[in-house]
């Protein structure tokens, strides 16, 4: 009898712990009382393995470097890391040209190092998300090597091969995102292959079931190795019009000097959704989460990626914040309202390895640090899941190349000087004020900006008012406060041109957020629906503010101030 009871208790303990740990929960289990799953309460951290931490001091970051920094990530309040591709690759597009999906590039370490990283991360409750480069492989992948070997090769149809329109004329007018024709002529077989990105990144033919099978198997392989999900690269462009209609040409030229065009026939084709739907089934079998690199013009487009029955991507990234390139309360309010209206779980992105850092986009040159906190106050208090780009938490800035010969990113070489490439937002993480920001003892693959002297982890940990300390406080709050975890978003003072105010409400609890997006002091008066009176207790603010009573009358907010407070009746 006693043994039976102990057995039952043991089973209960195991069951409860399985609910909250990857691999343990089935699709609808593992949720909290509101039906939210782990990724809805998680903070994701994107790290660029080349630039995060260099374990072997060769100038390029690596997996052992990342493992050594897991405690830092834990302290910061990160629940999952998305690593940009670290598979074997010729590195033409710094890993987005994969030559073997089931291995680690020796530059970054070994599969053993990966297992070590995954094991250590798991100990700290941090999940790993891999980058899944679905649209294309490297031209050095064995699939492409076979495909290009002859017109009758076994894998010829794994890629998009077509005859030209005539001698020296590609099959149609499509252009690569990274400049010039999207077709590359192969003299050996006398045909062109299609590449949406660089010529070294041939597009896979997703209409071929064998491609789909092989790629889905890649995800299974990584799930079995313990990853919690994937960030899906370039999902918009998986399919092309089989008739190869020319795209409509628009007036003017782009940054590569090519005619502008509407990618009507090679972008966001409906077939994409069939693949995502089926990939989601595989994910569900492994309790995986799918995050999409979904560049959409508006929320209606983004909405489609959740799937008609919420059966495609759990986390299509909302890049709309990244398109707001100035501090503007009305603009951000509009974008939040749109995200809220989508019916899907919002996924907010402020910066990433393809976008100029937020510190530069929103900074005015004089108040950049306080503005960095203001932006943190925005995307870390909204309903939804934030994806934090490495270095944002210490106020890293872009370090764009000044001379063409210094550019590493090929698009900077092709598009110079209009397009300087993405090196500036990919510089080494700034750990301390020693040489190369403590990233490496060798010459780093990209130079660190001079700001590393003041903006680095070591210095900011010592300063209670640093950006890093602000992030830590905010993330800690986000993990424990029920209103921030579960609450509805309710916009307040919707006509205020300067201060973005809202409340997150859950049952009887509420958190008020006021963000002064202007460079002048603002006075705010507001009432909170459902709280005729009550106390407003400061939680995290810049500068530190006192407690107040509802309704608020003429609260003075200094330039770029953040005020985050708990409301209680
Ligand atoms: C999107 C990635 O974020 C970017 O860095 C890459 O160059 C392209 N996809 C091509 O894979």
Coordinates of C-alpha atoms and ligand atoms in Angstrom, one line a residue:
X1 CA 0.0 0.0 0.0
X2 CA 2.7 2.4 1.1
X3 CA 4.8 1.5 -2.0
X4 CA 1.8 2.1 -4.1
X5 CA 1.3 5.6 -2.7
X6 CA 5.0 6.4 -3.1
X7 CA 4.8 5.1 -6.6
X8 CA 1.8 7.3 -7.3
X9 CA 3.5 10.3 -5.8
X10 CA 6.6 9.6 -7.9
X11 CA 4.5 9.4 -11.0
X12 CA 2.8 12.7 -10.1
X13 CA 6.2 14.5 -9.6
X14 CA 7.4 13.1 -13.0
X15 CA 4.2 14.1 -14.7
X16 CA 4.3 17.6 -13.4
X17 CA 8.0 18.1 -14.3
X18 CA 7.4 16.7 -17.8
X19 CA 4.7 19.3 -18.3
X20 CA 7.2 22.1 -18.1
X21 CA 10.2 20.6 -19.8
X22 CA 10.9 20.1 -23.5
X23 CA 10.2 16.7 -24.8
X24 CA 7.8 16.1 -22.0
X25 CA 4.7 17.9 -23.1
X26 CA 2.4 16.8 -25.8
X27 CA 0.7 19.4 -27.9
X28 CA -1.9 20.7 -25.6
X29 CA -0.4 19.6 -22.3
X30 CA 2.3 21.7 -20.7
X31 CA 0.1 24.8 -20.8
X32 CA -0.6 27.1 -17.9
X33 CA -4.1 27.8 -16.6
X34 CA -4.7 30.2 -19.6
X35 CA -3.7 27.6 -22.1
X36 CA -0.3 29.2 -22.8
X37 CA 2.6 27.0 -23.7
X38 CA 6.2 27.5 -22.7
X39 CA 7.2 29.6 -25.7
X40 CA 4.4 32.1 -25.0
X41 CA 6.1 33.0 -21.7
X42 CA 9.6 32.7 -22.9
X43 CA 12.1 35.3 -23.9
X44 CA 14.0 34.2 -27.0
X45 CA 17.6 35.4 -27.6
X46 CA 19.1 35.4 -31.0
X47 CA 22.8 34.9 -31.1
X48 CA 25.1 35.0 -34.0
X49 CA 27.6 32.2 -33.3
X50 CA 30.4 33.9 -35.2
X51 CA 30.2 36.9 -32.9
X52 CA 29.0 35.8 -29.5
X53 CA 32.0 34.3 -27.7
X54 CA 35.3 32.8 -29.0
X55 CA 36.2 29.7 -27.0
X56 CA 39.3 28.8 -28.9
X57 CA 40.6 32.3 -29.6
X58 CA 40.8 32.1 -33.4
X59 CA 38.8 35.3 -34.0
X60 CA 35.5 33.6 -34.7
X61 CA 32.9 32.7 -32.1
X62 CA 32.1 29.0 -31.5
X63 CA 29.8 26.7 -29.6
X64 CA 32.2 26.2 -26.6
X65 CA 32.2 30.0 -26.4
X66 CA 28.4 30.0 -26.1
X67 CA 28.4 27.2 -23.5
X68 CA 30.8 29.3 -21.4
X69 CA 28.3 32.2 -21.5
X70 CA 25.2 30.3 -20.5
X71 CA 25.2 31.6 -17.0
X72 CA 25.2 35.1 -18.4
X73 CA 22.2 34.3 -20.4
X74 CA 20.5 32.7 -17.5
X75 CA 21.1 35.7 -15.3
X76 CA 19.7 37.9 -18.1
X77 CA 16.5 36.0 -18.1
X78 CA 16.7 34.2 -21.4
X79 CA 14.6 31.0 -21.9
X80 CA 15.6 29.9 -25.4
X81 CA 18.4 30.7 -27.7
X82 CA 18.1 30.8 -31.4
X83 CA 21.5 30.3 -33.0
X84 CA 21.9 31.5 -36.6
X85 CA 23.2 28.6 -38.8
X86 CA 26.3 26.8 -37.5
X87 CA 26.2 23.9 -39.9
X88 CA 29.1 23.1 -42.3
X89 CA 29.1 25.8 -44.9
X90 CA 31.4 27.6 -47.3
X91 CA 30.3 30.7 -45.4
X92 CA 29.5 32.7 -48.5
X93 CA 26.4 34.0 -46.6
X94 CA 27.9 33.3 -43.2
X95 CA 26.2 30.0 -42.7
X96 CA 23.0 30.7 -44.6
X97 CA 24.6 28.5 -47.3
X98 CA 24.4 25.1 -45.7
X99 CA 26.5 22.2 -47.2
X100 CA 25.4 19.6 -44.6
X101 CA 22.3 20.0 -42.4
X102 CA 23.3 17.3 -40.0
X103 CA 26.6 18.5 -38.6
X104 CA 28.4 21.4 -37.1
X105 CA 31.0 23.5 -39.0
X106 CA 34.5 22.7 -37.6
X107 CA 34.9 26.5 -37.3
X108 CA 32.2 26.3 -34.6
X109 CA 33.1 23.0 -33.1
X110 CA 31.7 19.5 -33.3
X111 CA 28.5 17.6 -32.7
X112 CA 30.0 16.7 -29.4
X113 CA 30.3 20.4 -28.6
X114 CA 26.7 20.9 -29.6
X115 CA 25.6 18.1 -27.3
X116 CA 27.6 19.7 -24.5
X117 CA 26.0 23.0 -25.2
X118 CA 22.5 21.5 -25.3
X119 CA 23.1 19.6 -22.1
X120 CA 24.4 22.6 -20.2
X121 CA 21.6 24.8 -21.6
X122 CA 19.0 22.2 -20.4
X123 CA 20.5 22.2 -16.9
X124 CA 19.8 25.9 -16.8
X125 CA 16.3 25.6 -18.3
X126 CA 17.4 27.2 -21.6
X127 CA 16.1 25.6 -24.8
X128 CA 17.8 25.6 -28.2
X129 CA 16.3 26.7 -31.4
X130 CA 18.2 25.9 -34.6
X131 CA 18.0 28.0 -37.8
X132 CA 16.5 25.9 -40.6
X133 CA 17.6 27.2 -44.0
X134 CA 14.8 25.8 -46.1
X135 CA 14.7 27.8 -49.3
X136 CA 18.2 26.9 -50.6
X137 CA 21.3 25.0 -49.9
X138 CA 24.9 25.8 -50.6
X139 CA 26.1 25.0 -54.1
X140 CA 28.6 22.8 -52.3
X141 CA 25.9 20.6 -50.7
X142 CA 26.1 17.1 -52.0
X143 CA 22.6 17.4 -53.3
X144 CA 23.5 20.2 -55.5
X145 CA 26.8 18.7 -56.5
X146 CA 24.8 15.7 -57.8
X147 CA 22.1 17.9 -59.4
X148 CA 24.6 20.0 -61.4
X149 CA 26.5 16.9 -62.6
X150 CA 24.3 16.2 -65.5
X151 CA 20.8 16.7 -66.9
X152 CA 19.9 13.1 -65.9
X153 CA 21.4 13.2 -62.4
X154 CA 19.4 11.5 -59.7
X155 CA 18.9 14.8 -58.0
X156 CA 18.6 17.1 -61.0
X157 CA 15.0 18.0 -60.1
X158 CA 15.9 18.8 -56.5
X159 CA 16.7 22.3 -57.7
X160 CA 15.1 24.6 -60.3
X161 CA 16.8 24.1 -63.7
X162 CA 15.5 25.7 -66.8
X163 CA 16.6 26.5 -70.4
X164 CA 17.4 30.1 -71.2
X165 CA 15.1 32.2 -73.5
X166 CA 17.9 32.3 -76.0
X167 CA 21.7 32.4 -76.1
X168 CA 22.9 34.4 -73.0
X169 CA 19.3 35.1 -72.0
X170 CA 18.1 33.8 -68.6
X171 CA 14.7 32.0 -68.5
X172 CA 12.9 35.2 -67.2
X173 CA 13.4 38.6 -65.6
X174 CA 13.5 37.5 -61.9
X175 CA 16.1 39.2 -59.8
X176 CA 18.0 37.9 -56.8
X177 CA 17.4 39.7 -53.5
X178 CA 21.1 40.1 -53.3
X179 CA 21.5 41.7 -56.7
X180 CA 21.2 41.0 -60.4
X181 CA 19.6 38.1 -62.2
X182 CA 18.2 35.2 -60.1
X183 CA 19.5 32.8 -62.8
X184 CA 22.9 31.4 -63.0
X185 CA 24.1 29.7 -66.2
X186 CA 25.8 26.3 -65.9
X187 CA 28.0 25.8 -69.0
X188 CA 28.4 22.1 -68.3
X189 CA 24.7 21.2 -68.7
X190 CA 23.7 24.2 -70.7
X191 CA 20.9 25.3 -68.4
X192 CA 20.3 27.9 -65.8
X193 CA 19.6 27.3 -62.1
X194 CA 17.5 29.6 -59.9
X195 CA 18.8 31.4 -56.8
X196 CA 16.7 33.9 -54.8
X197 CA 19.8 34.9 -52.9
X198 CA 23.5 34.5 -53.9
X199 CA 24.4 32.3 -56.9
X200 CA 26.1 30.1 -54.3
X201 CA 22.6 29.5 -52.7
X202 CA 20.6 27.5 -55.3
X203 CA 16.9 27.3 -54.4
X204 CA 15.5 23.8 -53.6
X205 CA 12.6 22.6 -55.6
X206 CA 9.9 22.2 -52.9
X207 CA 7.5 20.8 -55.6
X208 CA 9.6 17.6 -55.5
X209 CA 8.3 15.3 -52.8
X210 CA 11.8 13.9 -52.3
X211 CA 13.1 17.3 -51.3
X212 CA 10.3 17.8 -48.8
X213 CA 11.0 14.4 -47.3
X214 CA 14.7 15.0 -47.0
X215 CA 14.2 18.4 -45.5
X216 CA 11.6 17.2 -43.0
X217 CA 13.9 14.4 -42.0
X218 CA 16.5 17.0 -41.1
X219 CA 14.2 18.5 -38.6
X220 CA 13.4 15.1 -37.1
X221 CA 17.1 14.5 -36.8
X222 CA 17.6 17.7 -34.7
X223 CA 14.5 17.1 -32.6
X224 CA 16.0 13.8 -31.7
X225 CA 19.1 15.6 -30.6
X226 CA 17.1 17.6 -28.3
X227 CA 16.4 20.9 -30.0
X228 CA 13.1 22.7 -29.1
X229 CA 12.3 24.0 -32.5
X230 CA 13.4 25.9 -35.5
X231 CA 13.6 29.4 -36.9
X232 CA 12.6 29.0 -40.5
X233 CA 14.7 31.0 -42.9
X234 CA 13.2 32.7 -45.9
X235 CA 9.9 30.9 -45.9
X236 CA 8.3 33.5 -48.1
X237 CA 10.2 32.3 -51.1
X238 CA 10.0 28.5 -51.0
X239 CA 7.9 28.4 -54.2
X240 CA 8.1 29.9 -57.7
X241 CA 5.5 30.1 -60.5
X242 CA 6.1 26.9 -62.5
X243 CA 5.3 28.8 -65.7
X244 CA 8.0 31.4 -64.9
X245 CA 6.0 34.4 -65.8
X246 CA 8.0 37.6 -65.8
X247 CA 7.6 39.8 -62.7
X248 CA 6.0 43.2 -63.2
X249 CA 8.7 45.9 -63.5
X250 CA 8.3 49.0 -61.4
X251 CA 9.8 52.5 -62.1
X252 CA 13.3 53.2 -60.9
X253 CA 16.3 51.1 -59.8
X254 CA 17.2 49.3 -56.6
X255 CA 20.4 49.6 -54.6
X256 CA 22.2 47.2 -56.9
X257 CA 21.3 49.3 -59.9
X258 CA 18.7 46.7 -61.2
X259 CA 15.2 47.7 -62.2
X260 CA 12.8 47.6 -59.3
X261 CA 10.2 44.9 -59.6
X262 CA 7.2 43.3 -57.8
X263 CA 8.0 39.8 -56.9
X264 CA 4.6 38.6 -57.9
X265 CA 5.7 35.2 -59.2
X266 CA 8.4 34.1 -56.8
X267 CA 7.4 35.4 -53.4
X268 CA 4.6 34.3 -51.0
X269 CA 3.0 31.8 -53.3
X270 CA 0.1 29.9 -51.6
X271 CA 1.9 26.6 -51.8
X272 CA 4.2 27.8 -49.0
X273 CA 1.3 27.2 -46.6
X274 CA 1.0 23.5 -47.5
X275 CA 4.6 22.9 -46.6
X276 CA 4.3 24.9 -43.4
X277 CA 1.2 22.9 -42.5
X278 CA 3.0 19.6 -43.0
X279 CA 6.1 20.8 -41.2
X280 CA 4.0 21.7 -38.3
X281 CA 2.7 18.2 -38.1
X282 CA 6.3 17.0 -37.7
X283 CA 6.9 19.7 -35.1
X284 CA 3.9 18.6 -33.1
X285 CA 5.1 15.0 -33.1
X286 CA 8.2 16.4 -31.3
X287 CA 6.6 19.2 -29.3
X288 CA 8.6 21.6 -31.4
X289 CA 8.0 25.2 -32.0
X290 CA 8.3 26.9 -35.4
X291 CA 9.4 30.5 -35.7
X292 CA 9.1 32.1 -39.1
X293 CA 11.2 34.7 -40.8
X294 CA 8.1 36.2 -42.2
X295 CA 8.6 39.5 -43.8
X296 CA 5.2 40.8 -44.4
X297 CA 3.8 44.1 -45.6
X298 CA 1.0 44.1 -43.1
X299 CA -0.8 42.1 -40.5
X300 CA -3.2 40.5 -42.9
X301 CA -0.3 38.9 -44.7
X302 CA 1.3 37.9 -41.4
X303 CA -1.9 36.3 -40.2
X304 CA -1.8 33.7 -42.9
X305 CA 1.4 32.2 -41.4
X306 CA -0.4 31.1 -38.3
X307 CA -2.5 28.9 -40.5
X308 CA -6.2 28.9 -41.0
X309 CA -6.7 26.6 -38.0
X310 CA -3.5 27.7 -36.1
X311 CA -1.8 24.8 -37.8
X312 CA 1.2 26.4 -39.4
X313 CA 3.7 28.5 -37.5
X314 CA 3.3 29.1 -33.8
X315 CA 5.6 32.1 -34.0
X316 CA 5.6 34.0 -37.3
X317 CA 7.9 37.0 -36.6
X318 CA 6.3 40.4 -36.7
X319 CA 8.8 42.7 -38.3
X320 CA 6.6 45.7 -38.3
X321 CA 8.4 47.3 -35.4
X322 CA 11.6 47.2 -37.4
X323 CA 9.9 49.2 -40.1
X324 CA 9.2 52.0 -37.7
X325 CA 12.5 53.8 -37.9
X326 CA 11.8 56.7 -35.6
X327 CA 10.4 57.1 -32.1
X328 CA 6.7 57.7 -32.6
X329 CA 4.0 56.9 -30.1
X330 CA 1.2 56.8 -32.8
X331 CA 3.2 54.6 -35.1
X332 CA 4.0 52.0 -32.5
X333 CA 0.5 52.2 -31.1
X334 CA -0.8 51.4 -34.6
X335 CA 1.5 48.4 -35.0
X336 CA 0.6 47.0 -31.6
X337 CA -3.1 47.4 -32.4
X338 CA -2.6 45.6 -35.7
X339 CA -0.7 42.7 -34.0
X340 CA -3.4 42.5 -31.3
X341 CA -6.1 42.3 -34.0
X342 CA -4.5 39.3 -35.7
X343 CA -5.9 36.7 -33.4
X344 CA -2.5 35.0 -33.3
X345 CA 0.1 35.2 -30.6
X346 CA 2.4 38.2 -31.3
X347 CA 6.1 37.8 -31.8
X348 CA 8.0 41.0 -31.5
X349 CA 11.3 41.7 -33.1
X350 CA 13.2 44.9 -32.7
X351 CA 16.6 44.0 -34.2
X352 CA 18.4 41.1 -35.8
X353 CA 21.4 40.2 -37.9
X354 CA 19.9 41.8 -41.0
X355 CA 18.6 45.0 -39.5
X356 CA 20.5 48.1 -38.3
X357 CA 20.6 47.9 -34.5
X358 CA 17.8 49.6 -32.6
X359 CA 20.3 51.7 -30.6
X360 CA 21.2 53.5 -33.9
X361 CA 17.7 53.5 -35.4
X362 CA 16.0 55.2 -32.5
X363 CA 18.9 56.9 -30.7
X364 CA 19.2 60.7 -31.1
X365 CA 22.9 60.8 -30.4
X366 CA 22.4 62.5 -27.0
X367 CA 20.0 60.2 -25.1
X368 CA 20.8 56.8 -26.7
X369 CA 21.0 54.9 -23.4
X370 CA 17.8 56.1 -22.0
X371 CA 16.1 55.5 -25.4
X372 CA 17.5 51.9 -25.4
X373 CA 15.7 51.4 -22.0
X374 CA 12.6 53.0 -23.5
X375 CA 12.6 50.5 -26.3
X376 CA 13.1 47.6 -23.9
X377 CA 10.2 48.9 -21.9
X378 CA 8.1 48.6 -25.1
X379 CA 8.8 45.2 -26.5
X380 CA 9.3 43.4 -23.2
X381 CA 6.0 44.5 -21.7
X382 CA 3.7 43.7 -24.6
X383 CA 1.4 40.6 -24.8
X384 CA 3.4 38.2 -27.0
X385 CA 6.9 36.7 -27.2
X386 CA 9.9 39.0 -27.7
X387 CA 13.0 37.9 -29.6
X388 CA 16.0 39.8 -28.3
X389 CA 19.0 40.2 -30.5
X390 CA 22.4 39.7 -28.7
X391 CA 24.0 42.9 -27.6
X392 CA 20.7 44.9 -27.5
X393 CA 20.8 44.4 -23.8
X394 CA 24.0 46.3 -23.4
X395 CA 23.3 49.0 -26.0
X396 CA 25.5 47.8 -28.8
X397 CA 25.6 50.0 -31.8
X398 CA 26.3 49.3 -35.5
X399 CA 29.8 49.5 -36.6
X400 CA 29.4 49.8 -40.4
X401 CA 32.5 49.4 -42.6
X402 CA 33.9 52.7 -43.8
X403 CA 35.7 51.4 -46.9
X404 CA 34.6 48.9 -49.4
X405 CA 37.7 46.8 -48.9
X406 CA 36.7 46.2 -45.3
X407 CA 33.3 44.8 -46.1
X408 CA 32.8 41.1 -45.4
X409 CA 29.1 40.7 -46.2
X410 CA 28.8 40.1 -50.0
X411 CA 25.8 42.3 -50.4
X412 CA 27.9 45.2 -49.1
X413 CA 30.4 44.5 -51.8
X414 CA 27.8 44.2 -54.6
X415 CA 25.8 47.2 -53.4
X416 CA 28.5 49.6 -52.1
X417 CA 28.1 52.4 -51.3
X418 CA 24.3 52.5 -51.2
X419 CA 24.3 49.1 -49.5
X420 CA 27.1 48.7 -47.0
X421 CA 26.0 45.2 -46.0
X422 CA 25.1 43.8 -42.6
X423 CA 28.5 43.6 -41.0
X424 CA 27.7 46.6 -38.8
X425 CA 25.0 44.8 -36.8
X426 CA 27.0 41.5 -36.5
X427 CA 30.1 42.7 -34.6
X428 CA 31.5 40.8 -31.6
X429 CA 29.6 40.7 -28.3
X430 CA 31.1 43.3 -26.0
X431 CA 32.1 41.4 -22.8
X432 CA 34.5 43.8 -21.1
X433 CA 36.8 46.7 -21.8
X434 CA 39.9 44.7 -22.6
X435 CA 41.2 44.4 -26.2
X436 CA 38.5 43.3 -28.7
X437 CA 35.9 43.7 -26.0
X438 CA 37.0 40.4 -24.4
X439 CA 35.5 38.5 -27.3
X440 CA 38.8 37.0 -28.5
X441 CA 42.5 37.2 -28.0
X442 CA 43.0 36.9 -31.8
X443 CA 41.9 39.5 -34.4
X444 CA 38.2 39.3 -34.4
X445 CA 36.5 38.6 -37.7
X446 CA 34.8 42.0 -37.5
X447 CA 36.1 45.0 -35.5
X448 CA 34.3 46.1 -32.4
X449 CA 33.0 49.7 -32.3
X450 CA 34.8 52.1 -29.9
X451 CA 31.7 52.1 -27.7
X452 CA 32.8 48.8 -26.2
X453 CA 34.8 50.7 -23.7
X454 CA 31.6 51.9 -22.0
X455 CA 29.1 49.5 -23.3
X456 CA 30.1 46.0 -22.2
X457 CA 28.8 43.3 -19.9
X458 CA 31.4 43.7 -17.2
X459 CA 31.0 47.5 -16.8
X460 CA 27.2 47.3 -17.0
X461 CA 26.9 44.7 -14.4
X462 CA 28.6 47.0 -12.0
X463 CA 26.4 49.9 -12.8
X464 CA 22.9 49.7 -11.3
X465 CA 21.6 52.2 -13.9
X466 CA 23.0 50.5 -16.9
X467 CA 20.9 49.2 -19.9
X468 CA 21.9 45.7 -18.9
X469 CA 20.6 46.0 -15.4
X470 CA 17.4 47.5 -16.8
X471 CA 16.9 44.5 -19.0
X472 CA 17.6 42.1 -16.2
X473 CA 15.0 43.8 -14.0
X474 CA 12.5 43.9 -16.7
X475 CA 13.0 40.3 -17.7
X476 CA 12.7 39.2 -14.1
X477 CA 9.5 41.1 -13.8
X478 CA 8.2 39.7 -17.0
X479 CA 8.7 36.1 -15.7
X480 CA 6.9 36.6 -12.4
X481 CA 4.2 39.2 -12.9
X482 CA 0.8 37.5 -13.8
X483 CA -0.4 40.6 -15.6
X484 CA 2.7 40.7 -17.8
X485 CA 2.6 36.9 -18.3
X486 CA -1.1 36.6 -19.0
X487 CA -2.7 39.9 -19.2
X488 CA -4.7 41.5 -22.0
X489 CA -3.3 44.6 -23.7
X490 CA -5.5 47.7 -23.3
X491 CA -4.5 50.9 -25.1
X492 CA -4.9 54.1 -23.1
X493 CA -4.9 57.8 -24.1
X494 CA -4.9 56.7 -27.8
X495 CA -4.7 60.3 -29.1
X496 CA -1.5 61.2 -27.2
X497 CA 1.1 62.0 -29.9
X498 CA 4.0 61.6 -27.5
X499 CA 3.4 59.1 -24.8
X500 CA 2.5 55.5 -25.5
X501 CA 0.4 54.3 -22.6
X502 CA -1.2 50.9 -22.1
X503 CA -2.1 48.5 -19.4
X504 CA -1.8 44.8 -19.2
X505 CA -4.7 43.4 -17.2
X506 CA -5.2 40.0 -15.8
X507 CA -8.1 39.2 -13.4
X508 CA -7.7 41.8 -10.7
X509 CA -4.1 42.6 -11.5
X510 CA -2.8 45.2 -13.8
X511 CA 0.5 46.7 -15.0
X512 CA 0.6 50.2 -16.4
X513 CA 3.2 51.1 -19.0
X514 CA 3.9 54.7 -20.0
X515 CA 6.6 55.4 -22.6
X516 CA 7.5 59.0 -23.4
X517 CA 8.7 58.8 -27.0
X518 CA 9.5 62.4 -27.2
X519 CA 12.6 64.5 -26.3
X520 CA 10.6 66.8 -24.1
X521 CA 8.9 66.4 -20.8
X522 CA 5.3 65.3 -21.0
X523 CA 2.4 65.5 -18.6
X524 CA 0.1 62.5 -18.5
X525 CA -3.3 62.2 -17.0
X526 CA -5.1 58.9 -17.3
X527 CA -7.8 56.6 -16.0
X528 CA -7.5 52.8 -16.1
X529 CA -10.7 51.0 -17.1
X530 CA -11.9 48.8 -14.2
X531 CA -9.8 50.7 -11.7
X532 CA -11.8 53.7 -10.6
X533 CA -9.3 54.2 -7.8
X534 CA -6.2 52.4 -6.7
X535 CA -2.5 52.6 -6.0
X536 CA 0.1 52.9 -8.8
X537 CA 3.3 51.4 -7.5
X538 CA 6.5 51.9 -9.4
X539 CA 8.1 48.6 -10.6
X540 CA 10.7 49.5 -13.2
X541 CA 11.2 53.0 -14.4
X542 CA 13.6 55.6 -15.7
X543 CA 14.2 57.8 -13.8
X544 CA 12.9 56.1 -10.8
X545 CA 9.5 57.4 -10.0
X546 CA 7.4 57.5 -6.9
X547 CA 4.1 55.7 -6.2
X548 CA 0.9 57.4 -7.0
X549 CA -2.9 57.2 -6.9
X550 CA -5.5 56.6 -9.7
X551 CA -6.7 58.3 -11.7
X552 CA -3.4 59.8 -12.6
X553 CA -3.3 63.6 -13.0
X554 CA -0.5 65.5 -14.6
X555 CA 2.2 63.0 -14.1
X556 CA 5.4 64.5 -15.4
X557 CA 7.5 62.2 -17.6
X558 CA 11.0 63.4 -18.5
X559 CA 12.2 63.0 -22.1
X560 CA 12.2 59.3 -23.1
X561 CA 11.1 58.2 -19.7
X562 CA 9.7 54.7 -19.1
X563 CA 7.3 54.2 -16.3
X564 CA 6.1 50.6 -15.5
X565 CA 3.9 50.3 -12.5
X566 CA 1.7 47.8 -10.7
X567 CA -1.9 48.9 -10.1
X568 CA -3.8 47.6 -7.2
X569 CA -7.3 48.5 -6.0
Ligands
LIG1 C1 17.5 35.5 -44.1 C2 18.7 35.6 -43.2 O1 18.3 36.2 -42.0 C3 19.8 36.3 -43.9 O2 20.8 36.6 -43.1 C4 20.2 35.5 -45.1 O3 21.2 36.2 -45.8 C5 19.1 35.1 -46.0 N1 17.9 34.8 -45.3 C6 19.4 34.0 -46.9 O4 19.4 32.8 -46.3

